[in-house]
Amino acid sequence: MVLMGHHVRRNWVPVPWWDEWHTPGSQFVSWCRGSLTISELFSQHNESRKFFPRLIYFALASFGGWDVRKEMVVFFLSMCALSVLLLRLLVRTPGRTTTSALTTWVVMMFLCFSPVQFENFLYGIQLEPLFPGIAVVAVAIVNLSDLSLRLKTLINCSLAFVATYTFANGMLVWALALPFPGLSDSTPRRSRATWYAIYCLAGIVAIGSYFVGYTRPVYHPKFASLQANYLELAHYLILWIGGYFASDYLNPFLFGIAALTIFTGVGTAVIWISLERKANWRAFYPWLLIAAYAVITGAVTAFGRLGLYGAEQALGRRYTVFSLFFYVALVGLTYAIYCTRIRPEMLVVRVFFVTNIVWLVGLAAVAWVACYRTNLISLYSGHRYRAKLLRAVEWIDVAPENPDLALVFPYVDILRDRTRVLAQHGFLRVPFIKDPLRSEVQQSPQAENGANGEIETCQFDRDHGHAVVITGWAWLRDRGERAHCVVVGYRDKSDNFKPVTVLETGLGRPDLRDRTHISKIYYAGFSGVIDPIHLGHGDILIQGWAIDLKGQKAFPLASSAISPVVIP
């Protein structure tokens, strides 16, 4: 938990990204314009109706505006809540000891806060697909409790309803959350039938209402055929499972096969113990319930996504909020076998069992470390990527045609409109560039001697699809530090300057350090790629500004080394 919290705090960037501009961005805009309705709160986003997440987003935005880092905090706290629920299940397992429960819980925490989840912890709306799994764990605790059947029915109905209108696969919770009476429950048979009828009716109404006005997204593929695509579906599911420990050193397909093999063996043992040894089935119930949720979710995902994206799409990091529960169930079932069957046996049996578990945990630990090393690199690169997107949004009024804006949200016109509305009403509190810096940067840079940097090269590159590659360096001479960013644009024949993009400094330039003997100038380099479509037509001259955000100043970059670029 501490390690994940450290990395999240160090790498989060307050820029909404892709789906966040639809939910909750679209609803925030409607609220600002006074047109928000209950229907829009229940409206469809992809296959989901995200009513309850939208309520959470509004609650968070009511304190200091829309900052996606708040959603990241909620996701982190949700995972912590899941960890508490799992500990609750472990300590109530028959035959457990404090040592065995805590040891198993530690293993589960390394799964919940796995480095493969870095991307999800930094994408706050992932709390939506996480919640149905949390609801299933909560249902298991409720059903194993001594609460009356009436209370169990009401609680499970509430959890299933919230899950249904949080994420699409939340409808699955209705099938898994069927309440059953406790050992000491004295509810009469007729009353039990009444509460079961109420539960079924509530499920029918909730799911039926979900599909009123529902339309399948046209960009989503049709469901794959089991008869025609059974091999591809199996491949998808294996990758979906094996990708949880994805790294440069581990083949996810082989790991998925190994995990499924172990799971099959553990499942077979559970069935044998339950039938032949007449063990308490309640010890296995929560983990079987969680396993059913994970496997069914993976299977539905395979059927729904295989047709268009192929099996490799199963390795997407966003799906790890689902496959997490597969491994939690595997660990939980193994733990339940130990508590109910192995622990009462002779010492030699316990030693044999524990030794093999230690070997498996050791191998998993090696895979976890490899996964950490690989995803740590991706974490840092992802941080730089998000920082670049934040720059694009901050400078949206200066460079409204910046191609990086399409990486923030593919519908750039809608993005510009929503940022304007949200900024005017105080919802979006990104530090947008304002006058006088905005007006200054929109002017053509005057000739400079290069004291604050230079655009050194500007040429077409076939490796980048014939895009224009621009390199140089930017230095704030007055501050003695690299420029905070660089605004690059072009000047046409009419002597008009148009800012096109914003580039980050930070590239290593040992030649500058050796030439100037200034150690800090080492990271003053910058590089960027621009599609020629954004550079106008005819003879143009690439120019740029070195930006001092602290002082709200701009310094022209020298560009004498550049010949005019002819854009066809």
Coordinates of C-alpha atoms in Angstrom, one line a residue, residues 9-351:
R9 CA 1.6 10.6 -5.4
R10 CA 4.8 11.1 -7.4
N11 CA 3.4 10.5 -10.8
W12 CA -0.2 11.8 -10.9
V13 CA -1.0 14.5 -13.3
P14 CA -4.3 16.6 -13.0
V15 CA -5.4 16.3 -16.6
P16 CA -8.7 14.6 -17.6
W17 CA -8.0 12.0 -20.4
W18 CA -10.2 10.4 -23.0
D19 CA -13.3 8.8 -21.4
E20 CA -13.1 11.3 -18.5
W21 CA -14.1 14.0 -20.9
H22 CA -17.4 12.1 -21.6
T23 CA -18.0 10.9 -18.0
P24 CA -18.0 13.1 -16.0
G25 CA -16.9 15.9 -18.4
S26 CA -20.1 16.0 -20.4
Q27 CA -22.3 16.1 -17.3
F28 CA -20.2 18.9 -15.8
V29 CA -20.8 20.9 -18.9
S30 CA -24.5 20.2 -18.8
W31 CA -24.5 21.3 -15.1
C32 CA -22.7 24.6 -16.0
R33 CA -25.2 25.3 -18.8
G34 CA -28.2 24.4 -16.6
S35 CA -29.3 21.5 -18.8
L36 CA -28.4 18.5 -16.6
T37 CA -31.2 16.0 -16.2
I38 CA -31.7 12.7 -14.4
S39 CA -31.9 11.0 -17.7
E40 CA -28.3 12.2 -18.6
L41 CA -27.1 10.9 -15.2
F42 CA -28.5 7.5 -16.1
S43 CA -27.3 7.9 -19.8
Q44 CA -25.3 5.2 -21.5
H45 CA -21.5 5.5 -21.8
N46 CA -20.2 2.6 -24.0
E47 CA -22.2 -0.3 -22.5
S48 CA -22.5 1.1 -19.0
R49 CA -24.9 3.4 -17.2
K50 CA -22.7 5.2 -14.7
F51 CA -25.2 6.9 -12.5
F52 CA -23.5 6.3 -9.1
P53 CA -20.0 7.2 -10.3
R54 CA -21.4 10.4 -11.7
L55 CA -22.8 11.3 -8.3
I56 CA -19.3 10.7 -6.8
Y57 CA -17.7 12.9 -9.4
F58 CA -20.1 15.7 -8.7
A59 CA -19.4 15.3 -4.9
L60 CA -15.7 15.5 -5.5
A61 CA -15.9 18.5 -7.8
S62 CA -18.0 20.4 -5.3
F63 CA -14.8 20.8 -3.3
G64 CA -12.3 22.7 -5.3
G65 CA -13.5 21.9 -8.8
W66 CA -12.7 19.0 -11.2
D67 CA -9.3 17.5 -10.3
V68 CA -8.9 13.9 -11.5
R69 CA -6.4 13.3 -8.7
K70 CA -9.3 13.2 -6.3
E71 CA -10.7 10.3 -8.3
M72 CA -7.3 8.6 -8.1
V73 CA -7.5 8.9 -4.3
V74 CA -11.0 7.3 -4.3
F75 CA -9.7 4.4 -6.4
F76 CA -6.8 4.0 -3.9
L77 CA -9.2 4.1 -0.9
S78 CA -11.5 1.6 -2.7
M79 CA -8.6 -0.9 -3.1
C80 CA -7.9 -0.3 0.6
A81 CA -11.5 -1.1 1.4
L82 CA -11.2 -4.3 -0.6
S83 CA -8.2 -5.3 1.4
V84 CA -10.2 -4.8 4.6
L85 CA -13.0 -7.0 3.3
L86 CA -10.6 -9.7 2.2
L87 CA -9.0 -9.7 5.7
R88 CA -12.5 -10.1 7.1
L89 CA -13.1 -13.2 5.0
L90 CA -9.8 -14.7 6.0
V91 CA -10.2 -14.3 9.7
R92 CA -13.6 -15.9 9.7
T93 CA -12.5 -19.1 7.9
P94 CA -13.0 -22.2 10.0
G95 CA -9.7 -23.6 11.3
R96 CA -7.6 -20.5 10.6
T97 CA -4.8 -19.2 12.8
T98 CA -3.7 -15.6 13.1
T99 CA -0.4 -16.3 11.4
S100 CA -2.0 -18.1 8.5
A101 CA -4.7 -15.4 8.0
L102 CA -2.2 -12.5 8.1
T103 CA 0.3 -14.3 5.8
T104 CA -2.4 -15.0 3.2
W105 CA -3.6 -11.4 3.5
V106 CA -0.1 -10.1 2.8
V107 CA 0.1 -12.2 -0.3
M108 CA -3.3 -10.8 -1.4
M109 CA -2.1 -7.3 -0.8
F110 CA 0.8 -7.8 -3.2
L111 CA -1.8 -8.8 -5.7
C112 CA -4.2 -5.8 -5.0
F113 CA -1.3 -3.3 -5.1
S114 CA 0.6 -5.0 -7.9
P115 CA 2.7 -2.8 -10.2
V116 CA 0.7 -4.0 -13.2
Q117 CA -2.0 -1.8 -11.7
F118 CA 0.0 1.4 -11.9
E119 CA -1.9 2.7 -14.9
N120 CA -5.3 2.0 -13.2
F121 CA -4.3 3.8 -10.0
L122 CA -3.4 6.8 -12.1
Y123 CA -6.7 6.7 -14.0
G124 CA -9.4 7.6 -11.5
I125 CA -12.4 6.3 -13.4
Q126 CA -11.1 2.8 -13.1
L127 CA -12.9 2.8 -9.8
E128 CA -16.0 2.1 -11.9
P129 CA -15.0 -1.4 -13.1
L130 CA -13.4 -2.1 -9.7
F131 CA -16.6 -1.7 -7.7
P132 CA -18.6 -4.8 -8.9
G133 CA -15.7 -7.0 -7.7
I134 CA -15.8 -5.2 -4.3
A135 CA -19.6 -5.7 -4.2
V136 CA -19.1 -9.5 -4.8
V137 CA -16.6 -9.7 -1.8
A138 CA -19.1 -7.7 0.3
V139 CA -21.9 -10.0 -0.7
A140 CA -19.9 -13.0 0.5
I141 CA -19.3 -11.4 3.9
V142 CA -23.0 -10.6 4.2
N143 CA -24.2 -14.1 3.3
L144 CA -21.8 -15.7 5.8
S145 CA -22.9 -13.4 8.6
D146 CA -25.6 -14.0 11.2
L147 CA -27.9 -11.3 9.8
S148 CA -31.5 -12.2 9.1
L149 CA -32.5 -13.2 5.6
R150 CA -34.5 -9.9 5.4
L151 CA -31.4 -7.8 6.0
K152 CA -29.3 -9.9 3.7
T153 CA -31.8 -9.5 0.9
L154 CA -32.0 -5.7 1.4
I155 CA -28.2 -5.3 1.6
N156 CA -27.5 -7.6 -1.4
C157 CA -30.2 -5.9 -3.5
S158 CA -28.5 -2.5 -2.7
L159 CA -25.1 -3.7 -3.6
A160 CA -26.3 -5.3 -6.8
F161 CA -28.2 -2.2 -7.8
V162 CA -25.3 0.1 -7.2
A163 CA -23.0 -2.3 -9.1
T164 CA -25.4 -2.5 -12.1
Y165 CA -25.5 1.3 -12.4
T166 CA -21.8 1.7 -11.9
F167 CA -20.4 -0.6 -14.6
A168 CA -22.0 -2.9 -17.2
N169 CA -20.7 -6.2 -15.6
G170 CA -22.3 -5.1 -12.4
M171 CA -25.5 -6.9 -13.6
L172 CA -23.6 -10.1 -12.9
V173 CA -23.8 -9.3 -9.2
W174 CA -27.5 -10.1 -9.2
A175 CA -26.8 -13.7 -10.1
L176 CA -24.1 -14.1 -7.5
A177 CA -25.6 -12.2 -4.6
L178 CA -28.6 -14.5 -4.0
P179 CA -28.9 -14.4 -0.2
F180 CA -29.2 -17.5 1.9
P181 CA -30.1 -17.9 5.6
G182 CA -27.5 -18.4 8.3
L183 CA -27.1 -21.4 10.5
S184 CA -29.1 -19.8 13.3
D185 CA -31.7 -18.0 11.0
S186 CA -35.2 -18.7 12.2
T187 CA -37.1 -17.0 9.3
P188 CA -40.2 -19.1 8.4
R189 CA -40.2 -20.9 5.1
R190 CA -43.1 -18.7 3.8
S191 CA -41.2 -15.6 4.7
R192 CA -38.1 -16.9 3.0
A193 CA -40.0 -17.5 -0.2
T194 CA -41.3 -13.9 0.0
W195 CA -37.9 -12.4 0.4
Y196 CA -36.5 -14.5 -2.5
A197 CA -39.4 -13.3 -4.7
I198 CA -38.6 -9.7 -3.7
Y199 CA -35.0 -10.2 -4.6
C200 CA -35.8 -11.7 -8.0
L201 CA -38.3 -9.0 -8.8
A202 CA -35.8 -6.3 -7.8
G203 CA -33.2 -7.9 -10.1
I204 CA -35.7 -8.1 -13.0
V205 CA -36.7 -4.5 -12.6
A206 CA -33.2 -3.2 -12.3
I207 CA -31.8 -5.1 -15.3
G208 CA -34.9 -4.5 -17.4
S209 CA -34.8 -0.8 -16.8
Y210 CA -31.1 -0.8 -17.7
F211 CA -32.0 -1.8 -21.3
V212 CA -34.8 0.7 -21.8
G213 CA -33.5 2.9 -24.6
Y214 CA -30.2 0.9 -24.7
T215 CA -28.3 0.9 -28.0
R216 CA -25.2 -1.1 -28.7
P217 CA -22.3 1.1 -29.5
V218 CA -21.7 0.9 -33.3
Y219 CA -17.9 0.9 -32.8
H220 CA -18.0 -2.3 -30.7
P221 CA -17.7 -5.6 -32.4
K222 CA -20.3 -8.3 -32.5
F223 CA -20.0 -11.2 -30.0
A224 CA -17.6 -13.9 -31.1
S225 CA -19.0 -17.3 -32.0
L226 CA -18.1 -20.1 -29.6
Q227 CA -18.3 -22.7 -32.4
A228 CA -16.1 -20.7 -34.8
N229 CA -13.7 -19.0 -32.4
Y230 CA -13.3 -21.4 -29.5
L231 CA -9.5 -21.4 -29.9
E232 CA -9.2 -17.6 -30.2
L233 CA -11.5 -17.3 -27.1
A234 CA -9.4 -19.7 -25.1
H235 CA -6.3 -17.8 -26.2
Y236 CA -7.9 -14.5 -25.1
L237 CA -8.9 -15.8 -21.7
I238 CA -5.4 -17.3 -21.1
L239 CA -3.8 -13.9 -21.9
W240 CA -6.4 -12.1 -19.8
I241 CA -5.2 -14.2 -16.8
G242 CA -1.5 -14.4 -17.6
G243 CA -1.2 -10.7 -18.2
Y244 CA -1.5 -9.9 -14.5
F245 CA 2.2 -10.5 -14.1
A246 CA 3.2 -9.1 -17.5
S247 CA 6.8 -8.1 -17.9
D248 CA 9.7 -8.1 -20.3
Y249 CA 10.9 -11.4 -18.7
L250 CA 7.6 -13.4 -18.6
N251 CA 5.5 -14.9 -21.4
P252 CA 1.9 -14.1 -20.4
F253 CA 0.5 -17.0 -22.4
L254 CA 2.6 -19.6 -20.6
F255 CA 2.0 -17.9 -17.3
G256 CA -1.7 -17.9 -18.0
I257 CA -1.7 -21.6 -18.8
A258 CA 0.3 -22.3 -15.5
A259 CA -2.2 -20.2 -13.5
L260 CA -5.2 -22.0 -15.1
T261 CA -3.6 -25.4 -14.4
I262 CA -3.0 -24.6 -10.8
F263 CA -6.5 -23.1 -10.5
T264 CA -8.0 -26.3 -12.0
G265 CA -6.1 -28.4 -9.5
V266 CA -7.2 -26.3 -6.6
G267 CA -10.8 -26.3 -7.8
T268 CA -10.7 -30.1 -8.1
A269 CA -9.4 -30.4 -4.6
V270 CA -12.1 -28.2 -3.3
I271 CA -14.8 -30.3 -4.9
W272 CA -13.3 -33.5 -3.6
I273 CA -12.9 -32.2 -0.1
S274 CA -16.4 -30.8 -0.1
L275 CA -18.0 -34.1 -1.3
E276 CA -15.9 -36.8 0.2
R277 CA -14.7 -35.3 3.4
K278 CA -17.9 -33.4 4.0
A279 CA -16.0 -30.2 4.9
N280 CA -17.8 -27.0 5.7
W281 CA -18.7 -25.6 2.3
R282 CA -19.0 -22.1 3.8
A283 CA -15.2 -22.0 4.0
F284 CA -14.9 -22.3 0.2
Y285 CA -18.1 -20.3 -0.6
P286 CA -16.6 -16.7 -0.8
W287 CA -13.6 -17.7 -2.9
L288 CA -15.8 -19.8 -5.3
L289 CA -18.1 -16.8 -5.6
I290 CA -15.2 -14.5 -6.4
A291 CA -13.8 -17.0 -8.8
A292 CA -17.1 -17.2 -10.6
Y293 CA -17.2 -13.4 -10.9
A294 CA -13.7 -13.3 -12.4
V295 CA -14.1 -16.2 -14.8
I296 CA -17.5 -15.1 -16.1
T297 CA -16.3 -11.5 -16.5
G298 CA -13.2 -12.7 -18.4
A299 CA -15.4 -14.9 -20.7
V300 CA -17.9 -12.1 -21.4
T301 CA -15.0 -9.8 -22.2
A302 CA -13.5 -12.3 -24.6
F303 CA -16.8 -12.8 -26.4
G304 CA -17.4 -9.1 -26.6
R305 CA -13.9 -7.8 -27.6
L306 CA -12.3 -10.6 -29.6
G307 CA -14.1 -9.8 -32.9
L308 CA -12.5 -6.4 -33.5
Y309 CA -9.4 -6.2 -31.4
G310 CA -8.0 -9.7 -31.4
A311 CA -6.6 -11.8 -28.5
E312 CA -3.7 -9.5 -27.8
Q313 CA -6.2 -6.9 -26.6
A314 CA -6.6 -9.0 -23.4
L315 CA -3.2 -7.7 -22.2
G316 CA -4.7 -4.2 -21.7
R317 CA -3.8 -2.9 -18.3
R318 CA -7.4 -1.8 -17.6
Y319 CA -8.6 -5.4 -17.5
T320 CA -6.4 -6.2 -14.5
V321 CA -9.0 -4.7 -12.2
F322 CA -11.0 -7.8 -13.2
S323 CA -8.3 -10.5 -13.4
L324 CA -7.1 -9.4 -10.0
F325 CA -10.1 -11.3 -8.5
F326 CA -9.0 -14.5 -10.3
Y327 CA -5.8 -14.6 -8.3
V328 CA -7.5 -13.5 -5.1
A329 CA -9.9 -16.4 -5.5
L330 CA -7.0 -18.8 -6.2
V331 CA -5.1 -17.7 -3.1
G332 CA -8.3 -17.8 -1.0
L333 CA -9.2 -21.3 -2.1
T334 CA -5.7 -22.6 -1.3
Y335 CA -5.9 -21.0 2.1
A336 CA -9.3 -22.5 2.8
I337 CA -8.0 -26.0 1.8
Y338 CA -5.1 -25.5 4.3
C339 CA -7.5 -24.4 7.1
T340 CA -10.1 -27.1 6.6
R341 CA -8.2 -30.1 5.4
I342 CA -4.4 -29.8 5.8
R343 CA -4.0 -28.1 9.2
P344 CA -5.7 -30.9 11.2
E345 CA -3.4 -33.5 9.5
M346 CA -0.1 -34.9 10.6
L347 CA 3.0 -32.7 10.7
V348 CA 4.5 -34.3 7.6
V349 CA 1.4 -33.5 5.5
R350 CA 1.5 -29.9 6.7
V351 CA 5.1 -29.5 5.9

